[in-house]
PDB file of C-alpha atoms in Angstrom:
ATOM      1  CA  MET A   1     104.047 130.891 117.061  1.00  0.00           C
ATOM      2  CA  THR A   2     106.135 133.735 118.409  1.00  0.00           C
ATOM      3  CA  VAL A   3     107.001 136.296 115.823  1.00  0.00           C
ATOM      4  CA  ALA A   4     110.683 137.233 116.171  1.00  0.00           C
ATOM      5  CA  PHE A   5     110.397 140.673 114.385  1.00  0.00           C
ATOM      6  CA  ALA A   6     107.703 143.268 114.139  1.00  0.00           C
ATOM      7  CA  ILE A   7     106.290 143.920 110.805  1.00  0.00           C
ATOM      8  CA  VAL A   8     106.589 147.727 110.349  1.00  0.00           C
ATOM      9  CA  MET A   9     104.079 149.315 108.025  1.00  0.00           C
ATOM     10  CA  LEU A  10     104.985 152.523 106.134  1.00  0.00           C
ATOM     11  CA  LEU A  11     101.956 154.632 106.896  1.00  0.00           C
ATOM     12  CA  ALA A  12     100.165 156.861 104.433  1.00  0.00           C
ATOM     13  CA  GLU A  13     101.551 160.221 104.165  1.00  0.00           C
ATOM     14  CA  ILE A  14      99.370 163.300 105.037  1.00  0.00           C
ATOM     15  CA  VAL A  15     101.218 165.616 102.815  1.00  0.00           C
ATOM     16  CA  ILE A  16     101.939 164.555  99.270  1.00  0.00           C
ATOM     17  CA  ALA A  17     104.266 166.838  97.364  1.00  0.00           C
ATOM     18  CA  GLY A  18     103.001 167.891  93.984  1.00  0.00           C
ATOM     19  CA  LEU A  19      99.483 166.724  94.636  1.00  0.00           C
ATOM     20  CA  PRO A  20      97.195 169.558  95.706  1.00  0.00           C
ATOM     21  CA  SER A  21      94.254 167.393  95.343  1.00  0.00           C
ATOM     22  CA  ARG A  22      91.597 167.884  98.089  1.00  0.00           C
ATOM     23  CA  GLU A  23      90.446 164.296  97.882  1.00  0.00           C
ATOM     24  CA  VAL A  24      93.918 162.931  98.500  1.00  0.00           C
ATOM     25  CA  SER A  25      94.139 164.897 101.678  1.00  0.00           C
ATOM     26  CA  LYS A  26      90.716 163.728 102.821  1.00  0.00           C
ATOM     27  CA  GLY A  27      91.722 160.136 102.155  1.00  0.00           C
ATOM     28  CA  ASN A  28      94.819 160.425 104.147  1.00  0.00           C
ATOM     29  CA  GLU A  29      92.974 162.035 107.066  1.00  0.00           C
ATOM     30  CA  SER A  30      90.365 159.183 106.934  1.00  0.00           C
ATOM     31  CA  ALA A  31      93.135 156.584 106.821  1.00  0.00           C
ATOM     32  CA  LEU A  32      94.895 157.838 109.844  1.00  0.00           C
ATOM     33  CA  ALA A  33      91.510 158.006 111.752  1.00  0.00           C
ATOM     34  CA  GLY A  34      90.969 154.305 110.832  1.00  0.00           C
ATOM     35  CA  GLN A  35      87.950 155.077 108.589  1.00  0.00           C
ATOM     36  CA  SER A  36      88.900 152.677 105.787  1.00  0.00           C
ATOM     37  CA  ASP A  37      85.700 152.943 103.785  1.00  0.00           C
ATOM     38  CA  GLN A  38      85.886 156.843 103.749  1.00  0.00           C
ATOM     39  CA  ALA A  39      89.608 156.597 102.858  1.00  0.00           C
ATOM     40  CA  GLN A  40      88.970 154.303  99.924  1.00  0.00           C
ATOM     41  CA  TYR A  41      86.244 156.536  98.760  1.00  0.00           C
ATOM     42  CA  HIS A  42      88.367 159.763  98.727  1.00  0.00           C
ATOM     43  CA  TYR A  43      91.209 157.921  97.144  1.00  0.00           C
ATOM     44  CA  VAL A  44      89.064 156.642  94.324  1.00  0.00           C
ATOM     45  CA  LYS A  45      87.718 160.275  93.781  1.00  0.00           C
ATOM     46  CA  ALA A  46      91.240 161.437  93.725  1.00  0.00           C
ATOM     47  CA  LEU A  47      92.072 159.108  90.810  1.00  0.00           C
ATOM     48  CA  GLU A  48      89.123 160.436  88.979  1.00  0.00           C
ATOM     49  CA  PHE A  49      90.496 163.852  89.340  1.00  0.00           C
ATOM     50  CA  GLY A  50      93.777 162.721  87.856  1.00  0.00           C
ATOM     51  CA  ALA A  51      95.873 162.349  90.975  1.00  0.00           C
ATOM     52  CA  ASP A  52      99.274 160.646  90.786  1.00  0.00           C
ATOM     53  CA  THR A  53      98.397 156.871  90.429  1.00  0.00           C
ATOM     54  CA  SER A  54     101.487 155.610  92.067  1.00  0.00           C
ATOM     55  CA  ILE A  55     100.998 157.566  95.273  1.00  0.00           C
ATOM     56  CA  VAL A  56      97.253 157.099  95.539  1.00  0.00           C
ATOM     57  CA  MET A  57      97.258 153.342  94.850  1.00  0.00           C
ATOM     58  CA  TYR A  58     100.131 152.995  97.367  1.00  0.00           C
ATOM     59  CA  ASN A  59      98.045 154.781 100.112  1.00  0.00           C
ATOM     60  CA  LEU A  60      95.012 152.830  99.029  1.00  0.00           C
ATOM     61  CA  GLY A  61      97.005 149.531  99.517  1.00  0.00           C
ATOM     62  CA  ASN A  62      97.974 150.615 102.976  1.00  0.00           C
ATOM     63  CA  VAL A  63      94.238 151.149 103.886  1.00  0.00           C
ATOM     64  CA  MET A  64      93.475 147.690 102.660  1.00  0.00           C
ATOM     65  CA  TYR A  65      96.398 146.208 104.478  1.00  0.00           C
ATOM     66  CA  ASN A  66      95.384 147.728 107.786  1.00  0.00           C
ATOM     67  CA  SER A  67      91.858 146.385 107.255  1.00  0.00           C
ATOM     68  CA  GLY A  68      93.210 142.839 106.900  1.00  0.00           C
ATOM     69  CA  GLU A  69      92.455 142.626 103.172  1.00  0.00           C
ATOM     70  CA  TYR A  70      95.759 141.272 102.302  1.00  0.00           C
ATOM     71  CA  ASP A  71      94.852 139.783  98.815  1.00  0.00           C
ATOM     72  CA  ARG A  72      93.275 143.137  97.770  1.00  0.00           C
ATOM     73  CA  ALA A  73      96.326 144.970  99.075  1.00  0.00           C
ATOM     74  CA  VAL A  74      98.591 142.918  97.036  1.00  0.00           C
ATOM     75  CA  LYS A  75      96.648 143.836  93.759  1.00  0.00           C
ATOM     76  CA  VAL A  76      96.578 147.490  94.664  1.00  0.00           C
ATOM     77  CA  TYR A  77     100.347 147.518  95.567  1.00  0.00           C
ATOM     78  CA  GLY A  78     100.946 145.846  92.105  1.00  0.00           C
ATOM     79  CA  ALA A  79      99.100 148.664  90.281  1.00  0.00           C
ATOM     80  CA  ALA A  80     101.198 151.108  92.213  1.00  0.00           C
ATOM     81  CA  LEU A  81     104.376 149.449  91.016  1.00  0.00           C
ATOM     82  CA  ASP A  82     103.349 149.874  87.452  1.00  0.00           C
ATOM     83  CA  SER A  83     103.360 153.627  87.918  1.00  0.00           C
ATOM     84  CA  SER A  84     106.184 154.060  90.287  1.00  0.00           C
ATOM     85  CA  ARG A  85     109.242 155.841  89.083  1.00  0.00           C
ATOM     86  CA  SER A  86     111.537 156.674  91.994  1.00  0.00           C
ATOM     87  CA  HIS A  87     113.624 154.357  94.065  1.00  0.00           C
ATOM     88  CA  ASP A  88     111.852 155.435  97.232  1.00  0.00           C
ATOM     89  CA  GLN A  89     108.471 154.680  95.762  1.00  0.00           C
ATOM     90  CA  LEU A  90     109.529 151.219  94.459  1.00  0.00           C
ATOM     91  CA  ARG A  91     111.292 150.418  97.861  1.00  0.00           C
ATOM     92  CA  ASN A  92     108.262 151.439  99.985  1.00  0.00           C
ATOM     93  CA  THR A  93     105.804 149.565  97.634  1.00  0.00           C
ATOM     94  CA  PHE A  94     107.895 146.308  97.533  1.00  0.00           C
ATOM     95  CA  TYR A  95     108.262 146.452 101.312  1.00  0.00           C
ATOM     96  CA  ASN A  96     104.495 146.823 101.980  1.00  0.00           C
ATOM     97  CA  LEU A  97     103.842 144.198  99.281  1.00  0.00           C
ATOM     98  CA  GLY A  98     106.143 141.788 101.231  1.00  0.00           C
ATOM     99  CA  ASN A  99     104.222 142.508 104.347  1.00  0.00           C
ATOM    100  CA  SER A 100     100.931 141.712 102.600  1.00  0.00           C
ATOM    101  CA  HIS A 101     102.278 138.364 101.328  1.00  0.00           C
ATOM    102  CA  LEU A 102     103.764 137.621 104.743  1.00  0.00           C
ATOM    103  CA  GLN A 103     100.482 138.172 106.569  1.00  0.00           C
ATOM    104  CA  ALA A 104      98.823 135.804 103.901  1.00  0.00           C
ATOM    105  CA  GLN A 105     101.515 133.253 104.687  1.00  0.00           C
ATOM    106  CA  LYS A 106     102.805 133.301 101.097  1.00  0.00           C
ATOM    107  CA  TYR A 107     106.384 133.119 102.132  1.00  0.00           C
ATOM    108  CA  ASP A 108     108.084 132.704  98.748  1.00  0.00           C
ATOM    109  CA  GLU A 109     106.326 135.848  97.397  1.00  0.00           C
ATOM    110  CA  ALA A 110     107.205 137.785 100.620  1.00  0.00           C
ATOM    111  CA  ILE A 111     110.820 136.916 100.286  1.00  0.00           C
ATOM    112  CA  ALA A 112     110.940 137.974  96.637  1.00  0.00           C
ATOM    113  CA  SER A 113     109.397 141.338  97.642  1.00  0.00           C
ATOM    114  CA  TYR A 114     111.619 142.034 100.443  1.00  0.00           C
ATOM    115  CA  ILE A 115     114.633 141.309  98.184  1.00  0.00           C
ATOM    116  CA  GLU A 116     113.415 143.763  95.690  1.00  0.00           C
ATOM    117  CA  ALA A 117     112.899 146.398  98.345  1.00  0.00           C
ATOM    118  CA  LEU A 118     116.535 145.800  99.349  1.00  0.00           C
ATOM    119  CA  ARG A 119     117.660 145.966  95.808  1.00  0.00           C
ATOM    120  CA  HIS A 120     116.394 149.628  95.756  1.00  0.00           C
ATOM    121  CA  ASP A 121     117.709 150.367  99.179  1.00  0.00           C
ATOM    122  CA  PRO A 122     120.285 147.977 100.537  1.00  0.00           C
ATOM    123  CA  THR A 123     120.297 149.864 103.885  1.00  0.00           C
ATOM    124  CA  ASP A 124     116.661 149.354 104.731  1.00  0.00           C
ATOM    125  CA  MET A 125     116.917 147.431 108.040  1.00  0.00           C
ATOM    126  CA  ASP A 126     113.094 146.918 108.319  1.00  0.00           C
ATOM    127  CA  ALA A 127     113.226 145.071 105.100  1.00  0.00           C
ATOM    128  CA  LYS A 128     116.284 143.039 106.234  1.00  0.00           C
ATOM    129  CA  GLN A 129     114.561 141.947 109.446  1.00  0.00           C
ATOM    130  CA  ASN A 130     111.344 141.112 107.639  1.00  0.00           C
ATOM    131  CA  LEU A 131     113.272 139.053 105.070  1.00  0.00           C
ATOM    132  CA  GLU A 132     114.897 137.018 107.908  1.00  0.00           C
ATOM    133  CA  LEU A 133     111.473 136.567 109.485  1.00  0.00           C
ATOM    134  CA  ALA A 134     109.907 135.273 106.118  1.00  0.00           C
ATOM    135  CA  LEU A 135     112.835 132.796 105.696  1.00  0.00           C
ATOM    136  CA  LYS A 136     112.357 131.554 109.263  1.00  0.00           C
ATOM    137  CA  LEU A 137     108.551 131.175 108.852  1.00  0.00           C
ATOM    138  CA  ARG A 138     109.055 129.404 105.470  1.00  0.00           C
ATOM    139  CA  ARG A 139     111.501 126.852 107.046  1.00  0.00           C
ATOM    140  CA  GLU A 140     109.003 126.147 109.930  1.00  0.00           C
ATOM    141  CA  SER A 141     106.181 125.784 107.494  1.00  0.00           C
ATOM    142  CA  GLN A 142     108.142 123.333 105.261  1.00  0.00           C
ATOM    143  CA  ASN A 143     109.153 121.273 108.404  1.00  0.00           C
ATOM    144  CA  GLN A 144     105.671 121.158 109.652  1.00  0.00           C
ATOM    145  CA  GLN A 145     104.387 120.057 106.175  1.00  0.00           C
ATOM    146  CA  GLU A 146     107.126 117.255 106.046  1.00  0.00           C
ATOM    147  CA  LYS A 147     106.030 116.084 109.405  1.00  0.00           C
ATOM    148  CA  GLN A 148     102.385 116.047 108.352  1.00  0.00           C
ATOM    149  CA  ASP A 149     103.318 114.151 105.242  1.00  0.00           C
ATOM    150  CA  GLN A 150     105.307 111.628 107.214  1.00  0.00           C
ATOM    151  CA  ASN A 151     102.461 111.214 109.696  1.00  0.00           C
ATOM    152  CA  GLN A 152      99.993 110.727 106.821  1.00  0.00           C
ATOM    153  CA  GLN A 153     102.300 108.139 105.218  1.00  0.00           C
ATOM    154  CA  GLU A 154     102.621 106.217 108.571  1.00  0.00           C
ATOM    155  CA  LYS A 155      98.848 106.270 108.961  1.00  0.00           C
ATOM    156  CA  SER A 156      98.381 105.022 105.346  1.00  0.00           C
ATOM    157  CA  ASP A 157     100.841 102.138 106.015  1.00  0.00           C
ATOM    158  CA  ASP A 158      99.103 101.219 109.268  1.00  0.00           C
ATOM    159  CA  GLN A 159      95.838 101.057 107.364  1.00  0.00           C
ATOM    160  CA  LYS A 160      97.231  98.890 104.611  1.00  0.00           C
ATOM    161  CA  GLN A 161      98.776  96.493 107.207  1.00  0.00           C
ATOM    162  CA  GLU A 162      95.462  96.313 108.964  1.00  0.00           C
ATOM    163  CA  GLN A 163      93.625  95.582 105.750  1.00  0.00           C
ATOM    164  CA  ASN A 164      96.294  92.848 104.843  1.00  0.00           C
ATOM    165  CA  ASN A 165      95.807  91.288 108.294  1.00  0.00           C
ATOM    166  CA  GLU A 166      92.052  91.398 107.963  1.00  0.00           C
ATOM    167  CA  SER A 167      92.266  89.837 104.523  1.00  0.00           C
ATOM    168  CA  GLN A 168      94.474  86.994 105.930  1.00  0.00           C
ATOM    169  CA  ASN A 169      92.015  86.449 108.760  1.00  0.00           C
ATOM    170  CA  ASN A 170      89.163  86.252 106.334  1.00  0.00           C
ATOM    171  CA  LYS A 171      90.955  83.722 104.257  1.00  0.00           C
ATOM    172  CA  GLN A 172      91.656  81.670 107.284  1.00  0.00           C
ATOM    173  CA  ASP A 173      87.970  81.912 108.186  1.00  0.00           C
ATOM    174  CA  ASP A 174      86.942  80.815 104.687  1.00  0.00           C
ATOM    175  CA  LYS A 175      89.242  77.725 104.944  1.00  0.00           C
ATOM    176  CA  GLN A 176      87.916  76.532 108.263  1.00  0.00           C
ATOM    177  CA  PRO A 177      84.371  75.641 107.141  1.00  0.00           C
ATOM    178  CA  GLN A 178      85.828  73.659 104.298  1.00  0.00           C
ATOM    179  CA  GLN A 179      88.323  71.773 106.530  1.00  0.00           C
ATOM    180  CA  ASP A 180      85.424  71.029 108.925  1.00  0.00           C
ATOM    181  CA  GLN A 181      83.307  69.727 105.829  1.00  0.00           C
ATOM    182  CA  ASP A 182      86.209  67.511 104.760  1.00  0.00           C
ATOM    183  CA  GLN A 183      86.580  66.181 108.183  1.00  0.00           C
ATOM    184  CA  ALA A 184      82.771  65.421 108.347  1.00  0.00           C
ATOM    185  CA  GLN A 185      83.065  63.630 105.078  1.00  0.00           C
ATOM    186  CA  GLN A 186      86.028  61.420 106.228  1.00  0.00           C
ATOM    187  CA  ASN A 187      84.102  60.570 109.393  1.00  0.00           C
ATOM    188  CA  GLU A 188      80.991  59.550 107.372  1.00  0.00           C
ATOM    189  CA  GLN A 189      83.176  57.285 105.127  1.00  0.00           C
ATOM    190  CA  GLN A 190      84.751  55.438 108.201  1.00  0.00           C
ATOM    191  CA  PRO A 191      82.377  52.855 109.773  1.00  0.00           C
ATOM    192  CA  ALA A 192      81.885  53.293 113.556  1.00  0.00           C
ATOM    193  CA  ASP A 193      83.390  50.523 115.687  1.00  0.00           C
ATOM    194  CA  SER A 194      80.266  50.387 117.695  1.00  0.00           C
ATOM    195  CA  ASN A 195      78.241  49.262 114.669  1.00  0.00           C
ATOM    196  CA  GLN A 196      80.650  46.517 113.719  1.00  0.00           C
ATOM    197  CA  SER A 197      79.511  42.919 114.815  1.00  0.00           C
ATOM    198  CA  SER A 198      82.104  40.869 116.605  1.00  0.00           C
ATOM    199  CA  PRO A 199      83.190  37.670 114.543  1.00  0.00           C
ATOM    200  CA  GLU A 200      81.740  34.406 115.806  1.00  0.00           C
ATOM    201  CA  PRO A 201      84.518  32.355 117.538  1.00  0.00           C
ATOM    202  CA  VAL A 202      85.586  29.404 115.397  1.00  0.00           C
ATOM    203  CA  PRO A 203      85.491  26.146 117.139  1.00  0.00           C
ATOM    204  CA  GLN A 204      89.007  24.801 117.703  1.00  0.00           C
ATOM    205  CA  GLN A 205      89.761  21.184 116.780  1.00  0.00           C
ATOM    206  CA  GLN A 206      91.989  18.964 119.031  1.00  0.00           C
ATOM    207  CA  MET A 207      95.508  18.867 117.677  1.00  0.00           C
ATOM    208  CA  SER A 208      97.564  15.638 117.749  1.00  0.00           C
ATOM    209  CA  LYS A 209     100.932  15.403 119.531  1.00  0.00           C
ATOM    210  CA  GLU A 210     102.803  15.211 116.249  1.00  0.00           C
ATOM    211  CA  GLU A 211     101.068  18.245 114.845  1.00  0.00           C
ATOM    212  CA  ALA A 212     101.840  20.217 117.949  1.00  0.00           C
ATOM    213  CA  GLU A 213     105.648  19.371 117.787  1.00  0.00           C
ATOM    214  CA  GLN A 214     105.642  20.368 114.026  1.00  0.00           C
ATOM    215  CA  LEU A 215     104.041  23.660 114.813  1.00  0.00           C
ATOM    216  CA  LEU A 216     106.386  24.445 117.780  1.00  0.00           C
ATOM    217  CA  ASN A 217     109.353  23.751 115.498  1.00  0.00           C
ATOM    218  CA  ALA A 218     107.997  26.059 112.878  1.00  0.00           C
ATOM    219  CA  LEU A 219     107.465  28.835 115.435  1.00  0.00           C
ATOM    220  CA  LEU A 220     110.973  28.388 116.866  1.00  0.00           C
ATOM    221  CA  GLN A 221     112.454  28.524 113.355  1.00  0.00           C
ATOM    222  CA  ASP A 222     110.527  31.701 112.576  1.00  0.00           C
ATOM    223  CA  GLU A 223     111.669  33.290 115.801  1.00  0.00           C
ATOM    224  CA  GLN A 224     115.327  32.423 114.955  1.00  0.00           C
ATOM    225  CA  ASN A 225     114.888  33.958 111.463  1.00  0.00           C
ATOM    226  CA  THR A 226     113.306  37.110 113.024  1.00  0.00           C
ATOM    227  CA  LEU A 227     116.235  37.516 115.450  1.00  0.00           C
ATOM    228  CA  GLU A 228     118.697  37.120 112.651  1.00  0.00           C
ATOM    229  CA  HIS A 229     116.932  39.824 110.557  1.00  0.00           C
ATOM    230  CA  VAL A 230     116.983  42.233 113.500  1.00  0.00           C
ATOM    231  CA  ARG A 231     120.738  41.627 114.274  1.00  0.00           C
ATOM    232  CA  LYS A 232     121.579  42.289 110.584  1.00  0.00           C
ATOM    233  CA  ALA A 233     119.489  45.432 110.495  1.00  0.00           C
ATOM    234  CA  LYS A 234     121.191  46.825 113.582  1.00  0.00           C
ATOM    235  CA  VAL A 235     124.612  46.222 112.118  1.00  0.00           C
ATOM    236  CA  ALA A 236     123.714  47.813 108.842  1.00  0.00           C
ATOM    237  CA  GLN A 237     122.247  50.840 110.712  1.00  0.00           C
ATOM    238  CA  ARG A 238     125.453  51.290 112.563  1.00  0.00           C
ATOM    239  CA  LYS A 239     127.507  51.084 109.434  1.00  0.00           C
ATOM    240  CA  LYS A 240     125.327  53.624 107.742  1.00  0.00           C
ATOM    241  CA  ARG A 241     125.765  56.087 110.685  1.00  0.00           C
ATOM    242  CA  VAL A 242     129.577  55.777 110.429  1.00  0.00           C
ATOM    243  CA  LYS A 243     129.337  56.393 106.662  1.00  0.00           C
ATOM    244  CA  ASP A 244     127.173  59.451 107.323  1.00  0.00           C
ATOM    245  CA  TRP A 245     129.670  61.053 109.619  1.00  0.00           C
TER     246      TRP A 245
END
């Protein structure tokens, strides 16, 4: 991710007006030299000697910020705010507090801190630029989260569909053995044609001429009746079709 604006830190001051404490000066020198452990040690000693809490805690927060300890820096800046009195102190502390939140990707807290810094100094361009950066990063984070949620939902829907398909396939598999079993039972109940014995032919008796004529007349009469039934059925069917239209 490309950062549009540089985050400008307000560095610890070497000279602190009204604080002749030797430990504060040593803490500042160690901080500028990148010796965070030594700087923290001297700042703590300065507090023991009664140095101004707001300034010492502000400088101590800067040391923790530069060391990448953003959560601890937030706590220390908060302590500095409790004892800060001037607009300059409040502006600087809120500004660096916003930087700490921004580095920790806590965009809502960073935005609120930059707004407070601008409330104490509306002309602070660094605070304005970092506020715009925090707003931009928050939008990107929200869009990314929405995309992840959408992908997760689609993945969940696909898994549910696969489970439904698998369940349906299992039901079909369960039905098939039962169908095979029913078919087998039907086959067992039906006698095989190969096992059936052919009926013995019945000896035919000689038919007299009179009996043959009677049988022929009966067959002809039956055929005439059958043709008449077929003709009537066809007529009735045509009528029915016309009625349906």
